[in-house]
mmCIF file of C-alpha atoms in Angstrom:
data_model
loop_
_atom_site.group_PDB
_atom_site.id
_atom_site.type_symbol
_atom_site.label_atom_id
_atom_site.label_comp_id
_atom_site.label_asym_id
_atom_site.label_seq_id
_atom_site.Cartn_x
_atom_site.Cartn_y
_atom_site.Cartn_z
ATOM 1 C CA MET L 1 19.909 -4.595 3.801
ATOM 2 C CA SER L 2 21.785 -4.753 7.085
ATOM 3 C CA VAL L 3 18.814 -5.753 9.264
ATOM 4 C CA LYS L 4 18.785 -9.444 10.097
ATOM 5 C CA VAL L 5 15.570 -11.247 9.189
ATOM 6 C CA ASP L 6 14.249 -13.336 12.092
ATOM 7 C CA LEU L 7 12.161 -16.127 10.590
ATOM 8 C CA SER L 8 11.500 -17.560 14.053
ATOM 9 C CA VAL L 9 9.092 -14.672 14.714
ATOM 10 C CA LYS L 10 5.793 -15.660 13.122
ATOM 11 C CA PRO L 11 3.154 -12.937 13.418
ATOM 12 C CA GLU L 12 -0.511 -13.797 13.112
ATOM 13 C CA VAL L 13 -1.795 -12.237 9.885
ATOM 14 C CA LYS L 14 -5.503 -11.735 9.211
ATOM 15 C CA GLY L 15 -6.428 -10.550 5.718
ATOM 16 C CA PHE L 16 -9.577 -8.573 4.851
ATOM 17 C CA PHE L 17 -10.521 -8.481 1.160
ATOM 18 C CA ASP L 18 -12.387 -5.495 -0.271
ATOM 19 C CA PRO L 19 -14.165 -6.648 -3.454
ATOM 20 C CA ALA L 20 -14.923 -3.094 -4.605
ATOM 21 C CA THR L 21 -11.194 -2.334 -5.063
ATOM 22 C CA ASN L 22 -9.619 -5.821 -4.947
ATOM 23 C CA THR L 23 -7.529 -4.613 -2.006
ATOM 24 C CA ILE L 24 -6.401 -6.738 0.917
ATOM 25 C CA SER L 25 -5.941 -5.019 4.274
ATOM 26 C CA TYR L 26 -4.133 -6.797 7.096
ATOM 27 C CA VAL L 27 -4.164 -6.947 10.860
ATOM 28 C CA VAL L 28 -0.704 -8.179 11.906
ATOM 29 C CA LYS L 29 -0.342 -9.363 15.513
ATOM 30 C CA ASP L 30 2.902 -9.683 17.426
ATOM 31 C CA PRO L 31 3.012 -13.382 18.479
ATOM 32 C CA ALA L 32 4.344 -12.481 21.930
ATOM 33 C CA SER L 33 1.851 -9.770 22.920
ATOM 34 C CA ASP L 34 -1.496 -8.166 22.082
ATOM 35 C CA ALA L 35 0.143 -5.456 19.960
ATOM 36 C CA CYS L 36 -0.788 -5.223 16.301
ATOM 37 C CA ALA L 37 -0.421 -3.189 13.122
ATOM 38 C CA ILE L 38 -2.895 -2.542 10.326
ATOM 39 C CA VAL L 39 -1.493 -2.496 6.784
ATOM 40 C CA ASP L 40 -3.263 -0.689 3.883
ATOM 41 C CA SER L 41 -6.739 0.024 5.222
ATOM 42 C CA VAL L 42 -9.612 1.001 2.897
ATOM 43 C CA MET L 43 -12.197 3.782 3.116
ATOM 44 C CA ASP L 44 -15.297 3.138 1.014
ATOM 45 C CA ILE L 45 -16.426 5.617 -1.629
ATOM 46 C CA ASP L 46 -19.379 5.717 -3.991
ATOM 47 C CA TYR L 47 -17.608 7.995 -6.443
ATOM 48 C CA ALA L 48 -20.644 8.691 -8.622
ATOM 49 C CA ALA L 49 -22.618 9.819 -5.577
ATOM 50 C CA GLY L 50 -19.703 11.493 -3.805
ATOM 51 C CA ARG L 51 -20.484 9.419 -0.712
ATOM 52 C CA ILE L 52 -17.886 8.256 1.843
ATOM 53 C CA THR L 53 -18.623 5.311 4.179
ATOM 54 C CA TYR L 54 -16.536 3.142 6.475
ATOM 55 C CA ASP L 55 -17.856 -0.439 6.340
ATOM 56 C CA HIS L 56 -14.455 -1.963 5.513
ATOM 57 C CA ALA L 57 -12.650 0.076 8.179
ATOM 58 C CA ASP L 58 -15.323 -0.763 10.740
ATOM 59 C CA GLU L 59 -14.689 -4.459 10.071
ATOM 60 C CA LEU L 60 -11.000 -3.967 10.909
ATOM 61 C CA ILE L 61 -11.851 -1.972 14.019
ATOM 62 C CA ALA L 62 -14.316 -4.623 15.213
ATOM 63 C CA TYR L 63 -11.728 -7.366 14.720
ATOM 64 C CA VAL L 64 -9.053 -5.494 16.692
ATOM 65 C CA ARG L 65 -11.482 -4.860 19.531
ATOM 66 C CA ASP L 66 -12.941 -8.370 19.533
ATOM 67 C CA GLN L 67 -9.464 -9.879 19.723
ATOM 68 C CA GLY L 68 -8.450 -7.542 22.558
ATOM 69 C CA LEU L 69 -5.576 -6.090 20.535
ATOM 70 C CA THR L 70 -3.725 -2.805 20.899
ATOM 71 C CA LEU L 71 -3.125 -0.983 17.627
ATOM 72 C CA GLU L 72 0.359 0.502 17.457
ATOM 73 C CA TRP L 73 0.854 1.207 13.749
ATOM 74 C CA LEU L 74 -1.189 2.020 10.645
ATOM 75 C CA ILE L 75 1.154 1.258 7.760
ATOM 76 C CA GLU L 76 0.677 2.567 4.226
ATOM 77 C CA THR L 77 2.878 0.653 1.789
ATOM 78 C CA HIS L 78 2.535 3.539 -0.703
ATOM 79 C CA VAL L 79 0.210 6.281 -1.941
ATOM 80 C CA HIS L 80 -2.501 4.113 -3.454
ATOM 81 C CA ALA L 81 -4.130 5.140 -6.737
ATOM 82 C CA ASP L 82 -7.000 2.656 -6.604
ATOM 83 C CA HIS L 83 -8.481 2.992 -3.130
ATOM 84 C CA LEU L 84 -8.761 5.543 -0.345
ATOM 85 C CA SER L 85 -6.984 5.028 2.975
ATOM 86 C CA ALA L 86 -9.021 4.868 6.180
ATOM 87 C CA ALA L 87 -5.980 5.327 8.439
ATOM 88 C CA PRO L 88 -7.072 8.578 10.159
ATOM 89 C CA TYR L 89 -10.588 7.232 10.744
ATOM 90 C CA ILE L 90 -9.173 4.090 12.385
ATOM 91 C CA GLN L 91 -6.581 6.086 14.326
ATOM 92 C CA ARG L 92 -9.296 8.254 15.887
ATOM 93 C CA GLN L 93 -10.943 5.128 17.302
ATOM 94 C CA LEU L 94 -8.007 2.841 18.087
ATOM 95 C CA GLY L 95 -4.920 5.045 18.327
ATOM 96 C CA GLY L 96 -1.626 4.051 16.715
ATOM 97 C CA ARG L 97 0.791 5.909 14.471
ATOM 98 C CA ILE L 98 0.454 6.345 10.689
ATOM 99 C CA GLY L 99 3.631 5.579 8.725
ATOM 100 C CA ILE L 100 4.665 5.778 5.060
ATOM 101 C CA GLY L 101 7.887 6.002 3.037
ATOM 102 C CA ARG L 102 9.803 9.289 3.153
ATOM 103 C CA ASN L 103 9.365 9.808 -0.582
ATOM 104 C CA ILE L 104 5.748 10.702 0.106
ATOM 105 C CA THR L 105 7.135 14.225 -0.230
ATOM 106 C CA VAL L 106 7.980 13.531 -3.895
ATOM 107 C CA VAL L 107 4.442 12.252 -4.491
ATOM 108 C CA GLN L 108 2.948 15.247 -2.677
ATOM 109 C CA ASP L 109 4.973 17.673 -4.774
ATOM 110 C CA THR L 110 3.964 15.950 -8.022
ATOM 111 C CA PHE L 111 0.256 15.665 -7.314
ATOM 112 C CA GLY L 112 0.012 18.908 -5.384
ATOM 113 C CA LYS L 113 0.731 20.509 -8.751
ATOM 114 C CA VAL L 114 -1.601 18.190 -10.686
ATOM 115 C CA PHE L 115 -4.499 19.104 -8.381
ATOM 116 C CA ASN L 116 -3.451 22.768 -8.053
ATOM 117 C CA GLU L 117 -3.507 22.530 -4.277
ATOM 118 C CA GLY L 118 -1.759 25.832 -3.575
ATOM 119 C CA THR L 119 0.659 26.706 -0.799
ATOM 120 C CA GLU L 120 -1.683 25.686 2.028
ATOM 121 C CA PHE L 121 -1.163 22.015 1.132
ATOM 122 C CA GLN L 122 1.919 20.891 3.038
ATOM 123 C CA ARG L 123 4.326 18.828 0.925
ATOM 124 C CA ASP L 124 6.609 17.774 3.788
ATOM 125 C CA GLY L 125 4.892 14.541 4.852
ATOM 126 C CA SER L 126 3.632 16.179 8.046
ATOM 127 C CA GLN L 127 0.217 14.521 7.590
ATOM 128 C CA PHE L 128 1.877 11.278 8.725
ATOM 129 C CA ASN L 129 3.356 10.375 12.118
ATOM 130 C CA ARG L 130 6.442 8.617 10.734
ATOM 131 C CA LEU L 131 8.320 8.765 7.439
ATOM 132 C CA PHE L 132 10.367 5.617 6.856
ATOM 133 C CA ASP L 133 13.789 5.534 5.235
ATOM 134 C CA ASP L 134 15.257 2.381 3.704
ATOM 135 C CA GLY L 135 16.240 0.033 6.524
ATOM 136 C CA ASP L 136 14.392 1.873 9.302
ATOM 137 C CA THR L 137 13.121 -0.311 12.135
ATOM 138 C CA TYR L 138 10.103 0.019 14.386
ATOM 139 C CA GLN L 139 8.381 -2.111 17.024
ATOM 140 C CA VAL L 140 5.030 -3.849 17.077
ATOM 141 C CA GLY L 141 5.009 -5.028 20.661
ATOM 142 C CA GLY L 142 8.209 -7.055 21.018
ATOM 143 C CA MET L 143 8.502 -7.677 17.282
ATOM 144 C CA THR L 144 11.135 -5.662 15.425
ATOM 145 C CA CYS L 145 9.915 -4.709 11.955
ATOM 146 C CA PHE L 146 11.786 -2.963 9.171
ATOM 147 C CA ALA L 147 10.998 -1.045 6.023
ATOM 148 C CA MET L 148 12.638 -1.624 2.621
ATOM 149 C CA HIS L 149 12.412 1.100 0.004
ATOM 150 C CA THR L 150 11.027 -0.621 -3.109
ATOM 151 C CA PRO L 151 10.198 2.137 -5.632
ATOM 152 C CA GLY L 152 9.153 1.712 -9.248
ATOM 153 C CA HIS L 153 5.379 1.554 -8.991
ATOM 154 C CA THR L 154 5.570 4.858 -7.090
ATOM 155 C CA PRO L 155 8.549 6.718 -5.573
ATOM 156 C CA ALA L 156 7.290 6.135 -2.017
ATOM 157 C CA CYS L 157 6.704 2.366 -2.163
ATOM 158 C CA MET L 158 7.998 0.402 0.825
ATOM 159 C CA THR L 159 7.969 -3.298 1.664
ATOM 160 C CA HIS L 160 7.431 -3.897 5.388
ATOM 161 C CA VAL L 161 9.025 -6.979 6.932
ATOM 162 C CA MET L 162 7.512 -8.230 10.194
ATOM 163 C CA GLY L 163 9.135 -11.443 11.373
ATOM 164 C CA ASP L 164 8.643 -14.084 8.665
ATOM 165 C CA ALA L 165 6.017 -11.965 6.871
ATOM 166 C CA ALA L 166 6.598 -9.220 4.298
ATOM 167 C CA PHE L 167 3.929 -6.839 3.017
ATOM 168 C CA VAL L 168 4.916 -5.885 -0.513
ATOM 169 C CA GLY L 169 2.249 -3.342 -1.471
ATOM 170 C CA ASP L 170 2.035 -3.158 -5.265
ATOM 171 C CA THR L 171 5.639 -4.190 -5.878
ATOM 172 C CA LEU L 172 4.551 -7.758 -6.636
ATOM 173 C CA PHE L 173 1.335 -9.644 -7.310
ATOM 174 C CA MET L 174 0.687 -13.359 -6.859
ATOM 175 C CA PRO L 175 2.878 -15.470 -9.191
ATOM 176 C CA ASP L 176 0.152 -15.736 -11.843
ATOM 177 C CA GLY L 177 -0.517 -11.983 -11.598
ATOM 178 C CA GLY L 178 3.055 -10.813 -12.132
ATOM 179 C CA SER L 179 3.756 -7.223 -11.161
ATOM 180 C CA ALA L 180 2.136 -3.811 -10.900
ATOM 181 C CA ARG L 181 2.258 -1.036 -13.483
ATOM 182 C CA ALA L 182 5.122 1.457 -13.533
ATOM 183 C CA ASP L 183 3.675 4.248 -15.688
ATOM 184 C CA PHE L 184 2.292 6.591 -13.031
ATOM 185 C CA PRO L 185 4.148 9.910 -12.547
ATOM 186 C CA GLY L 186 7.380 9.008 -10.747
ATOM 187 C CA GLY L 187 7.117 5.330 -11.704
ATOM 188 C CA ASP L 188 9.941 3.490 -13.455
ATOM 189 C CA ALA L 189 9.978 -0.080 -14.788
ATOM 190 C CA GLY L 190 13.717 -0.510 -14.270
ATOM 191 C CA GLN L 191 13.428 0.656 -10.668
ATOM 192 C CA LEU L 192 10.518 -1.729 -10.164
ATOM 193 C CA TYR L 193 12.614 -4.661 -11.400
ATOM 194 C CA ASP L 194 15.443 -3.706 -9.023
ATOM 195 C CA SER L 195 12.991 -3.404 -6.134
ATOM 196 C CA ILE L 196 11.500 -6.810 -6.886
ATOM 197 C CA GLN L 197 14.999 -8.274 -6.753
ATOM 198 C CA LYS L 198 15.401 -6.797 -3.245
ATOM 199 C CA VAL L 199 12.231 -8.586 -2.195
ATOM 200 C CA LEU L 200 13.306 -11.845 -3.851
ATOM 201 C CA ALA L 201 16.637 -11.656 -1.998
ATOM 202 C CA LEU L 202 14.749 -12.310 1.242
ATOM 203 C CA PRO L 203 14.752 -15.942 2.462
ATOM 204 C CA ASP L 204 12.776 -18.347 0.247
ATOM 205 C CA THR L 205 10.439 -19.250 3.121
ATOM 206 C CA MET L 206 9.498 -15.620 3.819
ATOM 207 C CA ARG L 207 5.730 -15.224 3.574
ATOM 208 C CA LEU L 208 4.693 -12.488 1.125
ATOM 209 C CA PHE L 209 1.361 -10.699 1.417
ATOM 210 C CA MET L 210 -0.105 -8.843 -1.552
ATOM 211 C CA CYS L 211 -1.974 -5.525 -1.489
ATOM 212 C CA HIS L 212 -4.166 -6.578 -4.442
ATOM 213 C CA ASP L 213 -5.381 -9.683 -6.194
ATOM 214 C CA TYR L 214 -7.621 -9.830 -9.250
ATOM 215 C CA GLY L 215 -8.114 -13.603 -9.592
ATOM 216 C CA PRO L 216 -6.384 -14.094 -12.975
ATOM 217 C CA ASN L 217 -8.132 -16.537 -15.303
ATOM 218 C CA GLY L 218 -11.081 -16.796 -12.941
ATOM 219 C CA ARG L 219 -9.271 -18.410 -9.989
ATOM 220 C CA GLU L 220 -10.321 -17.690 -6.422
ATOM 221 C CA ILE L 221 -8.866 -14.597 -4.732
ATOM 222 C CA ARG L 222 -5.569 -15.281 -2.948
ATOM 223 C CA TRP L 223 -3.062 -13.002 -1.265
ATOM 224 C CA GLU L 224 -0.321 -15.072 0.390
ATOM 225 C CA THR L 225 2.682 -16.667 -1.273
ATOM 226 C CA THR L 226 6.412 -17.029 -0.552
ATOM 227 C CA VAL L 227 9.652 -15.656 -1.922
ATOM 228 C CA GLY L 228 10.489 -19.108 -3.243
ATOM 229 C CA ASP L 229 7.199 -19.401 -5.119
ATOM 230 C CA GLU L 230 7.640 -15.959 -6.668
ATOM 231 C CA LYS L 231 11.185 -16.754 -7.799
ATOM 232 C CA ALA L 232 10.062 -19.994 -9.390
ATOM 233 C CA HIS L 233 6.687 -19.057 -10.854
ATOM 234 C CA ASN L 234 6.112 -15.298 -11.162
ATOM 235 C CA ILE L 235 5.109 -14.729 -14.792
ATOM 236 C CA HIS L 236 6.930 -11.380 -15.030
ATOM 237 C CA VAL L 237 10.132 -11.881 -13.027
ATOM 238 C CA GLY L 238 10.392 -15.589 -12.186
ATOM 239 C CA GLN L 239 12.970 -18.067 -13.453
ATOM 240 C CA GLY L 240 15.679 -15.440 -13.786
ATOM 241 C CA LYS L 241 14.066 -13.052 -16.254
ATOM 242 C CA THR L 242 16.449 -10.197 -17.018
ATOM 243 C CA ARG L 243 15.983 -6.518 -16.298
ATOM 244 C CA GLU L 244 15.842 -5.779 -20.020
ATOM 245 C CA GLU L 245 13.126 -8.404 -20.582
ATOM 246 C CA PHE L 246 11.099 -7.036 -17.695
ATOM 247 C CA VAL L 247 11.368 -3.383 -18.756
ATOM 248 C CA ALA L 248 10.319 -4.226 -22.320
ATOM 249 C CA MET L 249 7.351 -6.292 -21.112
ATOM 250 C CA ARG L 250 6.262 -3.785 -18.477
ATOM 251 C CA THR L 251 6.534 -0.785 -20.807
ATOM 252 C CA ALA L 252 4.490 -2.469 -23.544
ATOM 253 C CA ARG L 253 1.878 -3.768 -21.103
ATOM 254 C CA ASP L 254 1.445 -0.449 -19.314
ATOM 255 C CA LYS L 255 0.525 1.247 -22.600
ATOM 256 C CA THR L 256 -2.562 -0.981 -22.789
ATOM 257 C CA LEU L 257 -3.853 -0.257 -19.274
ATOM 258 C CA ALA L 258 -6.632 2.205 -18.444
ATOM 259 C CA MET L 259 -6.319 4.539 -15.469
ATOM 260 C CA PRO L 260 -7.679 3.074 -12.195
ATOM 261 C CA LYS L 261 -11.318 4.047 -11.683
ATOM 262 C CA LEU L 262 -10.613 5.723 -8.343
ATOM 263 C CA ILE L 263 -7.288 7.407 -9.148
ATOM 264 C CA ILE L 264 -8.714 10.957 -8.934
ATOM 265 C CA PRO L 265 -10.179 10.711 -5.411
ATOM 266 C CA SER L 266 -7.535 8.278 -4.155
ATOM 267 C CA LEU L 267 -4.545 10.501 -4.845
ATOM 268 C CA GLN L 268 -6.160 13.601 -3.348
ATOM 269 C CA VAL L 269 -7.033 11.757 -0.148
ATOM 270 C CA ASN L 270 -4.007 9.482 0.207
ATOM 271 C CA MET L 271 -1.389 12.202 -0.292
ATOM 272 C CA ARG L 272 -3.021 13.781 2.783
ATOM 273 C CA GLY L 273 -2.539 10.616 4.818
ATOM 274 C CA GLY L 274 -6.163 9.556 4.349
ATOM 275 C CA ASP L 275 -7.792 12.865 5.246
ATOM 276 C CA LEU L 276 -10.308 14.514 2.932
ATOM 277 C CA PRO L 277 -9.466 17.898 1.381
ATOM 278 C CA PRO L 278 -10.248 20.853 3.684
ATOM 279 C CA PRO L 279 -13.711 22.434 3.528
ATOM 280 C CA ASP L 280 -14.389 25.134 0.960
ATOM 281 C CA GLU L 281 -15.885 28.542 1.835
ATOM 282 C CA ASP L 282 -19.325 26.944 2.079
ATOM 283 C CA GLY L 283 -18.136 24.401 4.645
ATOM 284 C CA LYS L 284 -18.364 21.453 2.231
ATOM 285 C CA ARG L 285 -15.490 19.283 1.022
ATOM 286 C CA TYR L 286 -14.789 18.808 -2.676
ATOM 287 C CA LEU L 287 -12.618 16.599 -4.847
ATOM 288 C CA LYS L 288 -11.103 18.105 -7.994
ATOM 289 C CA VAL L 289 -10.974 16.548 -11.467
ATOM 290 C CA PRO L 290 -7.964 17.914 -13.375
ATOM 291 C CA ILE L 291 -8.791 18.012 -17.082
ATOM 292 C CA ASN L 292 -6.055 16.277 -19.115
ATOM 293 C CA GLY L 293 -3.886 16.400 -15.994
ATOM 294 C CA LEU L 294 -2.918 12.742 -15.662
#
């Protein structure tokens, strides 16, 4: 990574925990201005009832407005399989640009076929305002941020570094949580290990912010740690565990995991940048359930 990390820039980070999906969304404020970014927003769904609501997103919107902030970016660390993005809903109210990793096109191609979306579904990432390549930079106010391609969980996973804070998506969990699964289509445990090493090559004092926390062993929910803590204590990759050890562990563990409860609606919405599928002939919107498709 050729971009120099500036640990003297310390953005203000406000986390918002969604208990329904164990997701943490973030408002990240440039310390030198009123500019901010939102990372990994959540749209609420009652899947059994087919009902979409926006309580979590409205909380983010209220915070941005109450603090007098200007939203410049809505960052998706990856195409989430366990919650729906609220990025377009927030964008309509606060502005900003929606960004994701360029390999969204790989994910769109894969799941466009799974959900039999047809040729009208664009697989070129055009649903997003910016597709990030490894090492790309962007501005939040006066703060230069950059994106690191960290695939393995999904092909499009990116870690976003903003000053002394890095938002790792599902690449890492808290030290006692380890790492995310690598068995989704396009996932790869070896790639995930390599990506984690890229994150752990950042300075030890770099703050790391998780996309999810599940409170292992009944502890309280937490979402902030450091590179140094992960290197020393992460149960899957800490203390110099080898690539071979990690791949063996991850492969065996992934075979025991059930599919996320919201994977069917999440993928259909998130591969569209957070928009719902287009209306059918009757004017209503529908989500598909592919039988034996995942």
